[in-house]
CSV table of C-alpha atoms and ligand atoms in Angstrom, one decimal:
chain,number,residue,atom,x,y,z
M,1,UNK,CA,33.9,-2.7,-64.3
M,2,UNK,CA,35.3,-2.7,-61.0
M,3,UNK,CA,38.6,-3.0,-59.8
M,4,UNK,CA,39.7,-5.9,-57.6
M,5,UNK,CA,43.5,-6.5,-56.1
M,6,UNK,CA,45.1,-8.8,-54.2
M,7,UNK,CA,48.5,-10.4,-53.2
M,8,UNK,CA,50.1,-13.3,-52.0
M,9,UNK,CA,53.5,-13.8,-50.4
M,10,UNK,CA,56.0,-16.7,-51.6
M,11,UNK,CA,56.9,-17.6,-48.5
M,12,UNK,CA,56.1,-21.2,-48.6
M,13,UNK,CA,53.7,-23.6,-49.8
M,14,UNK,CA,50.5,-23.2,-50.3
M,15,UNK,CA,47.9,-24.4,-47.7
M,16,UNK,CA,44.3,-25.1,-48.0
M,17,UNK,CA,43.9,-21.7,-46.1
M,18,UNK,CA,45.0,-19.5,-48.5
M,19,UNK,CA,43.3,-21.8,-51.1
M,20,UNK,CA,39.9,-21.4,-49.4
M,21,UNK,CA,40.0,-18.1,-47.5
M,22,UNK,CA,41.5,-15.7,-50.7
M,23,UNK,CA,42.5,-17.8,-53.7
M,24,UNK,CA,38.9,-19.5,-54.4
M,25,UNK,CA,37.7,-15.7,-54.6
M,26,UNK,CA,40.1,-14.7,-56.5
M,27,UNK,CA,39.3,-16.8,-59.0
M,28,UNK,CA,36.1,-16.3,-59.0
M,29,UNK,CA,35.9,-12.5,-59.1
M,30,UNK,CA,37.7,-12.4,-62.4
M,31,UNK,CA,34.0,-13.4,-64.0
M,32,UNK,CA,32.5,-9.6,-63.1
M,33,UNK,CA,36.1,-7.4,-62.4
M,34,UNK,CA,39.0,-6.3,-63.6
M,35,UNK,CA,41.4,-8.5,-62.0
M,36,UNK,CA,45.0,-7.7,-60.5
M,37,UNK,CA,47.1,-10.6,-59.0
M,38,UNK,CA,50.3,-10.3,-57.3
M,39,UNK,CA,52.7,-12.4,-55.7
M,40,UNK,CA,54.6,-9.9,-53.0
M,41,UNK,CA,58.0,-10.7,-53.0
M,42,UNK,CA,59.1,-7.6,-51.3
M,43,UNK,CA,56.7,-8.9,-48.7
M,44,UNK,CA,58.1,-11.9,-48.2
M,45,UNK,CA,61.6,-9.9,-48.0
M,46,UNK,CA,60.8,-8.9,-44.4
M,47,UNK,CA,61.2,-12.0,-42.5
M,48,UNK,CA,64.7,-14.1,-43.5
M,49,UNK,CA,64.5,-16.1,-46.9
M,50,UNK,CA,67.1,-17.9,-48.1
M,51,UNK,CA,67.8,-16.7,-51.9
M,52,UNK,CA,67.6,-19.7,-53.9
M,53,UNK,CA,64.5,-20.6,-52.3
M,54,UNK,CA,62.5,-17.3,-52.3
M,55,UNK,CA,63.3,-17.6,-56.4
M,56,UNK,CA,61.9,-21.3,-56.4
M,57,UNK,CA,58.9,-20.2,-54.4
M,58,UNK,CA,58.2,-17.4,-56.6
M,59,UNK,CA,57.8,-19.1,-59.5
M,60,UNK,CA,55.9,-21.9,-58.0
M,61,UNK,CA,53.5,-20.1,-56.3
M,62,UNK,CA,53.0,-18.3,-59.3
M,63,UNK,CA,52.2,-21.5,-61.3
M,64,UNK,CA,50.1,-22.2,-58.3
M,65,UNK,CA,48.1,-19.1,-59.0
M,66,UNK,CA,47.3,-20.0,-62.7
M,67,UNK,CA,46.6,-23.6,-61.6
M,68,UNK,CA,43.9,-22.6,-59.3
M,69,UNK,CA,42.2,-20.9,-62.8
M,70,UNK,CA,44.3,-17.7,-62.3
M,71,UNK,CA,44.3,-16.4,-66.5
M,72,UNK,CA,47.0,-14.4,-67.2
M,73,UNK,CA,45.6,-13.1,-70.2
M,74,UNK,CA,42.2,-12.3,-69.0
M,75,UNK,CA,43.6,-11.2,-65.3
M,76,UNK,CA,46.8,-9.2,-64.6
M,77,UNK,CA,49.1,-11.5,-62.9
M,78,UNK,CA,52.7,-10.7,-62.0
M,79,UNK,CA,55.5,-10.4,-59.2
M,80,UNK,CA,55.3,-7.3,-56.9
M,81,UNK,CA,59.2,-6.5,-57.5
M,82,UNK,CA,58.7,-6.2,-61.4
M,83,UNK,CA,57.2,-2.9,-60.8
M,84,UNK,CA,59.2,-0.6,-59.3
M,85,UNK,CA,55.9,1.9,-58.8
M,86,UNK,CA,55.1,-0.1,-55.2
M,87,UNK,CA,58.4,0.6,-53.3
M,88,UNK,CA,58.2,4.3,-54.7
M,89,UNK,CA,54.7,4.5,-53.4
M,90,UNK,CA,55.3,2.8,-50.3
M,91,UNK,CA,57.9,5.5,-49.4
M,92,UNK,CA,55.1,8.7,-49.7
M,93,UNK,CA,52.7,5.8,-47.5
M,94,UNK,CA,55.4,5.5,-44.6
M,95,UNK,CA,55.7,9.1,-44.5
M,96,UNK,CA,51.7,9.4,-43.9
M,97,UNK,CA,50.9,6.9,-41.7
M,98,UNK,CA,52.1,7.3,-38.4
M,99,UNK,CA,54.3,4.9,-35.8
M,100,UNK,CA,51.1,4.3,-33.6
M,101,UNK,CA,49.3,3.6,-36.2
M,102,UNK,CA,52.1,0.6,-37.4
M,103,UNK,CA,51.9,-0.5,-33.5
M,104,UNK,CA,48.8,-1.5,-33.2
M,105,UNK,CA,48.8,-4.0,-36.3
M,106,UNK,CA,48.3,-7.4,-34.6
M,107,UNK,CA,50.2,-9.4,-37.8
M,108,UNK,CA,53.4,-7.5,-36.4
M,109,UNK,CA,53.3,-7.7,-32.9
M,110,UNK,CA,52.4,-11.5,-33.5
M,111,UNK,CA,55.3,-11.8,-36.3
M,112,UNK,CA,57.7,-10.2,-34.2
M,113,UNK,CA,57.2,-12.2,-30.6
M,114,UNK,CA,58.0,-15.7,-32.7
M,115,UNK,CA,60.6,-17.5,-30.8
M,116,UNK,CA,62.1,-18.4,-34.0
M,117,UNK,CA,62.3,-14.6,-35.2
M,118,UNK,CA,65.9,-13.4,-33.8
M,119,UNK,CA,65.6,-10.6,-36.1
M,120,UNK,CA,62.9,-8.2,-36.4
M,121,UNK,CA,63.7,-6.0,-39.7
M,122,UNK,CA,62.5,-2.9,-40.1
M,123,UNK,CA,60.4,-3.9,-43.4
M,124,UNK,CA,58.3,-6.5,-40.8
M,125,UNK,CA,57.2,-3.4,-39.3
M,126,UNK,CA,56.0,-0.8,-42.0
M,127,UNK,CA,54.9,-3.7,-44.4
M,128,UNK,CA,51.1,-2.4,-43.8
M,129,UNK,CA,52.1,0.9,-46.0
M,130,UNK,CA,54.0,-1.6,-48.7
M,131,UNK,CA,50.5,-3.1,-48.8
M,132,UNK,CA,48.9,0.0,-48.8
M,133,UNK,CA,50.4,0.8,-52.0
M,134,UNK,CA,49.8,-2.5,-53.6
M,135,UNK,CA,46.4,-2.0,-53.6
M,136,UNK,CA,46.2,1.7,-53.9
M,137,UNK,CA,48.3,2.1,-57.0
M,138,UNK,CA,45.5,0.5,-58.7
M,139,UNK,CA,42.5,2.2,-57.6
M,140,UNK,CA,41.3,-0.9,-56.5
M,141,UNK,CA,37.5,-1.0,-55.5
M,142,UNK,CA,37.7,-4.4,-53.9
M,143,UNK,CA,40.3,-6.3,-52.1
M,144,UNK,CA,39.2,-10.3,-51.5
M,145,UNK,CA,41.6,-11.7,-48.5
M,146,UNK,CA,41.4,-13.9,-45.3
M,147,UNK,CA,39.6,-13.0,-42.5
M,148,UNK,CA,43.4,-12.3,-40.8
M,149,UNK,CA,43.9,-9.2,-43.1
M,150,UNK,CA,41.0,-7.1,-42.1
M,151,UNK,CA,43.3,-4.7,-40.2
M,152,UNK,CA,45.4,-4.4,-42.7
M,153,UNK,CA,42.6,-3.1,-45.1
M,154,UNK,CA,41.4,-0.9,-42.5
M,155,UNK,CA,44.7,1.0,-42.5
M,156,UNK,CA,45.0,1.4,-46.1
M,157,UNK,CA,41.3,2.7,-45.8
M,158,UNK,CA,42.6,5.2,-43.6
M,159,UNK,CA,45.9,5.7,-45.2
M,160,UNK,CA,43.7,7.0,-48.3
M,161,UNK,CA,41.4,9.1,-46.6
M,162,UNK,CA,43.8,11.1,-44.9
M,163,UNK,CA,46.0,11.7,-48.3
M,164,UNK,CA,42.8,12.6,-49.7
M,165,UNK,CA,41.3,15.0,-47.5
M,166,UNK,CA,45.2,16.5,-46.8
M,167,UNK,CA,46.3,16.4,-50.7
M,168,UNK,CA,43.2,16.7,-52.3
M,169,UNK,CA,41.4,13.6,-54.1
M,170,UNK,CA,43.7,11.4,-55.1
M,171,UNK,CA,42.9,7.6,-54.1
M,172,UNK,CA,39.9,5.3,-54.7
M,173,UNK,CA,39.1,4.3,-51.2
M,174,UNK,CA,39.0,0.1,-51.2
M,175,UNK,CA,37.0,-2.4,-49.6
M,176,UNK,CA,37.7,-5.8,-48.0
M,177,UNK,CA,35.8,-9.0,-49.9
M,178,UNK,CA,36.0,-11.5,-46.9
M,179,UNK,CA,34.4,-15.0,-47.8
M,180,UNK,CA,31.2,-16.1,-45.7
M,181,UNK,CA,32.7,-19.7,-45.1
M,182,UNK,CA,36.7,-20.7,-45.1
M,183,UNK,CA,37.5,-16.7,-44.3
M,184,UNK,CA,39.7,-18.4,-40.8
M,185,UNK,CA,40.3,-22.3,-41.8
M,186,UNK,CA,42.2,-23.4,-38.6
M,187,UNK,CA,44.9,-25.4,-37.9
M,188,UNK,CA,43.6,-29.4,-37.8
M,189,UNK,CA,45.7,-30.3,-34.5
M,190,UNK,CA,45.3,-27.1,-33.1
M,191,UNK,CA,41.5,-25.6,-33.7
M,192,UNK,CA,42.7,-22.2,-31.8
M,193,UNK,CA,44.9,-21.0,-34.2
M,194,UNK,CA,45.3,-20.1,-37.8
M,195,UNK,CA,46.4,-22.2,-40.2
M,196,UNK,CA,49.8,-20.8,-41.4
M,197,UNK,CA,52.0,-21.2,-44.1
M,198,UNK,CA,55.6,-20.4,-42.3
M,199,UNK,CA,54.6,-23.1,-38.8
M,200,UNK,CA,56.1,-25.4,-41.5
M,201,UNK,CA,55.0,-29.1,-41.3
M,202,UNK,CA,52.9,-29.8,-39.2
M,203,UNK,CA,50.1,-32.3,-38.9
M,204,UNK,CA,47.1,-30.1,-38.6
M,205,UNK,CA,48.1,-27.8,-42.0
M,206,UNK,CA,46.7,-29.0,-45.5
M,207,UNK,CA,48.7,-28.7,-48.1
M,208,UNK,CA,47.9,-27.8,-51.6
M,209,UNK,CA,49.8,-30.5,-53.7
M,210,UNK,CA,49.5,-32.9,-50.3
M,211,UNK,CA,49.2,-36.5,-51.6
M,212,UNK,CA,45.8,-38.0,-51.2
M,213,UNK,CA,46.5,-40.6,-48.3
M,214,UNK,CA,47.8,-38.0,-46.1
M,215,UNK,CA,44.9,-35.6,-46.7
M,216,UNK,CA,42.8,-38.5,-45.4
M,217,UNK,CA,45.0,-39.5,-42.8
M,218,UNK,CA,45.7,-35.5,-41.6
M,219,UNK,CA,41.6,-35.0,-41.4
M,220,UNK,CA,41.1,-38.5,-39.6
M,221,UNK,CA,43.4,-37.4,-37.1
M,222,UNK,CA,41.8,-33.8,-37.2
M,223,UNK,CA,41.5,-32.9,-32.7
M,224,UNK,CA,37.3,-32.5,-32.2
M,225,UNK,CA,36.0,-32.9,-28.6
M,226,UNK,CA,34.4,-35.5,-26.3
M,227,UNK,CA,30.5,-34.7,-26.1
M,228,UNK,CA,29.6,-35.9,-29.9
M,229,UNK,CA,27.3,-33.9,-31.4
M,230,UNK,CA,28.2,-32.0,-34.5
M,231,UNK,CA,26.9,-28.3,-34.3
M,232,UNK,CA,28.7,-25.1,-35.5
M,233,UNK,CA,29.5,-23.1,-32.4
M,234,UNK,CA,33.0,-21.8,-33.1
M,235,UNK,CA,33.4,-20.7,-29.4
M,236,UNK,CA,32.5,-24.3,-27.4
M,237,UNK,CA,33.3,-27.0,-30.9
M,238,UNK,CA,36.2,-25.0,-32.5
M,239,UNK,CA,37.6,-28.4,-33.9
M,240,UNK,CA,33.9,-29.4,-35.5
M,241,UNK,CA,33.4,-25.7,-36.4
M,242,UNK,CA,36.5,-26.1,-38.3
M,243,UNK,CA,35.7,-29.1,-40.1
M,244,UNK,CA,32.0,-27.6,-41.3
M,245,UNK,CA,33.7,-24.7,-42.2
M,246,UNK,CA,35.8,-26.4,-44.7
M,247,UNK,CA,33.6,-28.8,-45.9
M,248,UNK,CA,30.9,-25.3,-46.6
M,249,UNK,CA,34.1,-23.7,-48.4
M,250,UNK,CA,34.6,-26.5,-50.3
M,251,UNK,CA,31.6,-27.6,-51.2
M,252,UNK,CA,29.8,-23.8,-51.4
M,253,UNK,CA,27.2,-24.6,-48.7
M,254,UNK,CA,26.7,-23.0,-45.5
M,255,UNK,CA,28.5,-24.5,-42.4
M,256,UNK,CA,25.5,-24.2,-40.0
M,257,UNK,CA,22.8,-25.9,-43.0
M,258,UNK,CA,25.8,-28.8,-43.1
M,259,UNK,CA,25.7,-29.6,-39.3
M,260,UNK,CA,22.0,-30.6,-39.6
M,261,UNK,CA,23.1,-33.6,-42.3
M,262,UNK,CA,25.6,-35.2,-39.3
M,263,UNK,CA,25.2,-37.2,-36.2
M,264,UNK,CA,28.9,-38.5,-35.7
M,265,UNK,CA,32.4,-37.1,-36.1
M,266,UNK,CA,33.7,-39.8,-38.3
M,267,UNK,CA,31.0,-39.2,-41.3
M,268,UNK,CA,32.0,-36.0,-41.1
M,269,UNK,CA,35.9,-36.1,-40.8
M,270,UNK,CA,35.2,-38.8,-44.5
M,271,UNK,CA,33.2,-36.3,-46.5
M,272,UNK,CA,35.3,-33.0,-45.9
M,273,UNK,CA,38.7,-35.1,-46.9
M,274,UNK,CA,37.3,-36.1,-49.9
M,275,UNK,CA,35.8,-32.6,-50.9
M,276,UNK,CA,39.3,-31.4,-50.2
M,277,UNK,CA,40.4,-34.1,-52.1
M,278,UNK,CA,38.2,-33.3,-55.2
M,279,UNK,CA,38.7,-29.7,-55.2
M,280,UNK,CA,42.5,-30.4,-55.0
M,281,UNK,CA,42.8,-32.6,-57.8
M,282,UNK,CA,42.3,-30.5,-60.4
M,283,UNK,CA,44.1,-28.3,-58.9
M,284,UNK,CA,47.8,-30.7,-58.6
M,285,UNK,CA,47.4,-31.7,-62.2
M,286,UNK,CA,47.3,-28.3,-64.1
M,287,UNK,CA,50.3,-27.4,-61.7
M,288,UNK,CA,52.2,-30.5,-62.6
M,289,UNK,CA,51.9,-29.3,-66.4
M,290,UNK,CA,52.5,-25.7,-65.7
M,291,UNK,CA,55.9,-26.4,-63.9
M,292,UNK,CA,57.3,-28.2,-66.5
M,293,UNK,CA,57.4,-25.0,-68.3
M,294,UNK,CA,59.0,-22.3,-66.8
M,295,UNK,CA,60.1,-20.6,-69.4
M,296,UNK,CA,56.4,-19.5,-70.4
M,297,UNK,CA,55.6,-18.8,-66.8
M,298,UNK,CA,58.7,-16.2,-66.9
M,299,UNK,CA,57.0,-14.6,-70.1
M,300,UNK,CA,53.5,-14.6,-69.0
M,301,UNK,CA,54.6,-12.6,-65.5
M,302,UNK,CA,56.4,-10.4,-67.2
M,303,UNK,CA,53.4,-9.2,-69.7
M,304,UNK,CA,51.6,-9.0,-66.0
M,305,UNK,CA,54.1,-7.1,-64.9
M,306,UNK,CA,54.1,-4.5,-68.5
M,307,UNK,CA,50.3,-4.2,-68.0
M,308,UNK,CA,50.6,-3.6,-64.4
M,309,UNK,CA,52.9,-0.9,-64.7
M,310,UNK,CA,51.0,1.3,-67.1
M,311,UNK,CA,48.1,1.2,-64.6
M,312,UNK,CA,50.4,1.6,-61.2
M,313,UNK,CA,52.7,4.5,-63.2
M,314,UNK,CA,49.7,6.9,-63.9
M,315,UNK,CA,48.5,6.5,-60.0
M,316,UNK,CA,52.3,7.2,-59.0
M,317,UNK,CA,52.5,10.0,-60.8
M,318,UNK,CA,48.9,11.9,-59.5
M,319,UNK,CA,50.3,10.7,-55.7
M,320,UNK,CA,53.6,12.7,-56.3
M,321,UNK,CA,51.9,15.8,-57.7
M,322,UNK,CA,49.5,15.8,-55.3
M,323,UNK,CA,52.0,15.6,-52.6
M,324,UNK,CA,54.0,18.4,-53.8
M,325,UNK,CA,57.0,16.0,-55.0
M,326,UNK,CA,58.4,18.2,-58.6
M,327,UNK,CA,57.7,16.2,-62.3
F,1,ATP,P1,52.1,-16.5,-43.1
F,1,ATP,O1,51.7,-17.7,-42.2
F,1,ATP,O2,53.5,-16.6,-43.6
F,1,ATP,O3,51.6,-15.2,-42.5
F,1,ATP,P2,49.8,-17.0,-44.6
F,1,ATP,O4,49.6,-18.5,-44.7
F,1,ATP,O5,49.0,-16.2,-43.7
F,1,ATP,O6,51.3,-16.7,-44.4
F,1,ATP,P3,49.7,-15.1,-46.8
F,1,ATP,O7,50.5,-15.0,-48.0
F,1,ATP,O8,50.0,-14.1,-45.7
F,1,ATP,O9,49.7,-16.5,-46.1
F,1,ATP,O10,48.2,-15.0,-47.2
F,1,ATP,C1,47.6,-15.1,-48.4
F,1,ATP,C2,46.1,-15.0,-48.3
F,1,ATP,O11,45.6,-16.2,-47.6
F,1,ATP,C3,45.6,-13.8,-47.5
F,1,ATP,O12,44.4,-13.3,-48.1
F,1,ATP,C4,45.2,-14.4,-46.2
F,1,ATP,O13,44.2,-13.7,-45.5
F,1,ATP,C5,44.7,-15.8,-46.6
F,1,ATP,N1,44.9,-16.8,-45.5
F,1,ATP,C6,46.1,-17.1,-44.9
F,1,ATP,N2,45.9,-18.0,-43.9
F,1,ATP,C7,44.5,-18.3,-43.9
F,1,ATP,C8,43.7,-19.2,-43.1
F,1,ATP,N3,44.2,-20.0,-42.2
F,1,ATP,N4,42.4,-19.2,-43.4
F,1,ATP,C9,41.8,-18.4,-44.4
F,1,ATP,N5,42.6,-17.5,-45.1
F,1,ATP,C10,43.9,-17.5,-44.9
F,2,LTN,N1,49.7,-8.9,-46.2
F,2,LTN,C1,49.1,-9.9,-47.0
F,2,LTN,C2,49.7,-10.1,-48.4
F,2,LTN,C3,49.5,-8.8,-49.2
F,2,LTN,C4,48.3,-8.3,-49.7
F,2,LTN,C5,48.6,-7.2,-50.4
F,2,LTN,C6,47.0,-8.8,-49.6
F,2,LTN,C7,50.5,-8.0,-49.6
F,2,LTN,N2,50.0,-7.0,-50.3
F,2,LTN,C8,47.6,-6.4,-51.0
F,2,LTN,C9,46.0,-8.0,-50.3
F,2,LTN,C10,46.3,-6.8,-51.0
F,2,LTN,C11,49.3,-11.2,-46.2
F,2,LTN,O1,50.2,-11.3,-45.5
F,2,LTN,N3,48.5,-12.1,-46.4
């Protein structure tokens, strides 16, 4: 079976972005693969978190994770930091991937230039080679993510390769698993950029456990143009675009085949809030069960976290033989 990785940071709550660009996949890909989950805290390390708060999100996100259909006992599901394999990996990545390489990655440069970010550590910039070892340690085959981490697969693609042609085979080369619809779900106020978990509120981000009246309200609201026709033409009707798109994520048809059913904006606007609205309910009860029990959360990541590490330490151990490091 193959192999399929991916992570998640707790750096806030979850928006209808991550649900429909990564998390829908990941749920589904645990049908046909062998499934590892991870919530990256050392990721979310590298811009400023306030203690209390990272722990809180951690735990919630990770309840999150199973709510969405996540199975910890048919998937592998635990916290990055419970396995001390993707630091020690991420030290031999740094060391082969090179400072230009690190400056081109647009997540950084963007990261970086926010007003709000005083501080740039150094972790915000070699993060691609922390990420390159996530998925690497498990000789993942395929990594299903957002349309905004295609870079960052590229470099661990190349990150690979080089170690394998300069230390001899070591690393199963991964692919990207980018969803056909929902891959870039936009921001509902402003149809230019991404939808983001750390803008914070904002009236143009879904939220995962987001009452139902607001949905409504937040996708009635939802900026589209003046000219009236619905058609899916990202370019000229970004805010339309985006509302197909969700509605095609949502509702697993194809943006473009949607368009043809809809002559007005506000018939449109209705019937994507409510397949939000469907595919979220679900969703908010199983999390409202799953937090009332911490406890088992704790026990179920850290059986994730045993089964992860007897995967990750064998993959360690072949990088630092290969790589001349002594046993
Ligand atoms: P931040 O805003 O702090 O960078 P984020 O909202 O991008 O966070 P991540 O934890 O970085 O969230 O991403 C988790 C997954 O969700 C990734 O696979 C990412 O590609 C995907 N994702 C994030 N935002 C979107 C979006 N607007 N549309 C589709 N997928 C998204
Ligand atoms: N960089 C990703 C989160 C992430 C990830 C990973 C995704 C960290 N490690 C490994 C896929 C595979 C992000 O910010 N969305």
């Amino acid at each position: 079976m193959k192999r399929v990785f991916s992570g998640i940071q707790p750096s806030g709550e979850l928006h209808l972005g991550n649900l429909l660009g990564a998390l829908i996949n990941w749920e589904r890909l645990q049908d046909d693969h062998d499934a590892v989950y991870c919530v990256v805290d050392l990721h979310a390390l590298t811009l400023p978190q306030a203690p209390e708060v990272l722990r809180q999100n951690t735990i919630n996100l990770a309840q999150l994770l199973m709510a969405v259909g996540i199975d910890p006992e048919r998937s592998i599901l635990f916290v990055q930091s419970h396995v001390p394999q993707h630091p020690q990996l991420a030290w031999l990545m740094e060391c082969t991937v090179s400072y230009g390489e690190l400056s081109r990655m647009t997540a950084f440069k963007d990261k970086s230039n926010r007003d709000s970010t005083k501080f740039v550590s150094a972790g915000l910039f070699t993060y691609p080679a922390l990420q390159a070892a996530d998925i690497l340690l498990y000789d993942t085959d395929v990594v299903p993510v957002g349309d905004d981490q295609r870079q960052h697969i590229e470099i661990t693609r190349d990150i690979a390769e080089r170690f394998n042609s300069r230390f001899g085979d070591t690393f199963v080369v991964p692919e990207h698993r980018i969803p056909p619809a929902g891959a870039r779900v936009m921001d509902l106020q402003h149809p230019d950029r991404k939808m983001s978990k750390s803008e914070g509120e904002s009236p143009g981000t879904i939220w995962v456990l987001e009452d139902e009246k607001k949905i409504e309200k937040k996708f009635k609201r939802a900026v589209t143009d003046s000219d009236g026709e619905v058609r899916f033409d990202i370019e000229s009707k970004p805010g339309v675009s985006n509302l197909l798109s969700i509605l095609g994520a949502a509702t697993g048809k194809s943006p473009e085949a949607l368009a043809e059913s809809y002559t007005q904006y506000g018939p449109l606007k209705g019937d994507t809030a409510e397949a939000v609205i469907e595919l979220l309910r679900p969703i908010q009860a199983r999390f409202a069960e799953l937090q009332a029990d911490p406890a088992e959360t704790e026990r179920l990541l850290k059986m994730g976290a045993d089964k992860a590490e007897a995967i990750a330490a064998d993959v360690l151990a072949r990088a630092k033989n290969n790589i001349g490091l002594l046993g």
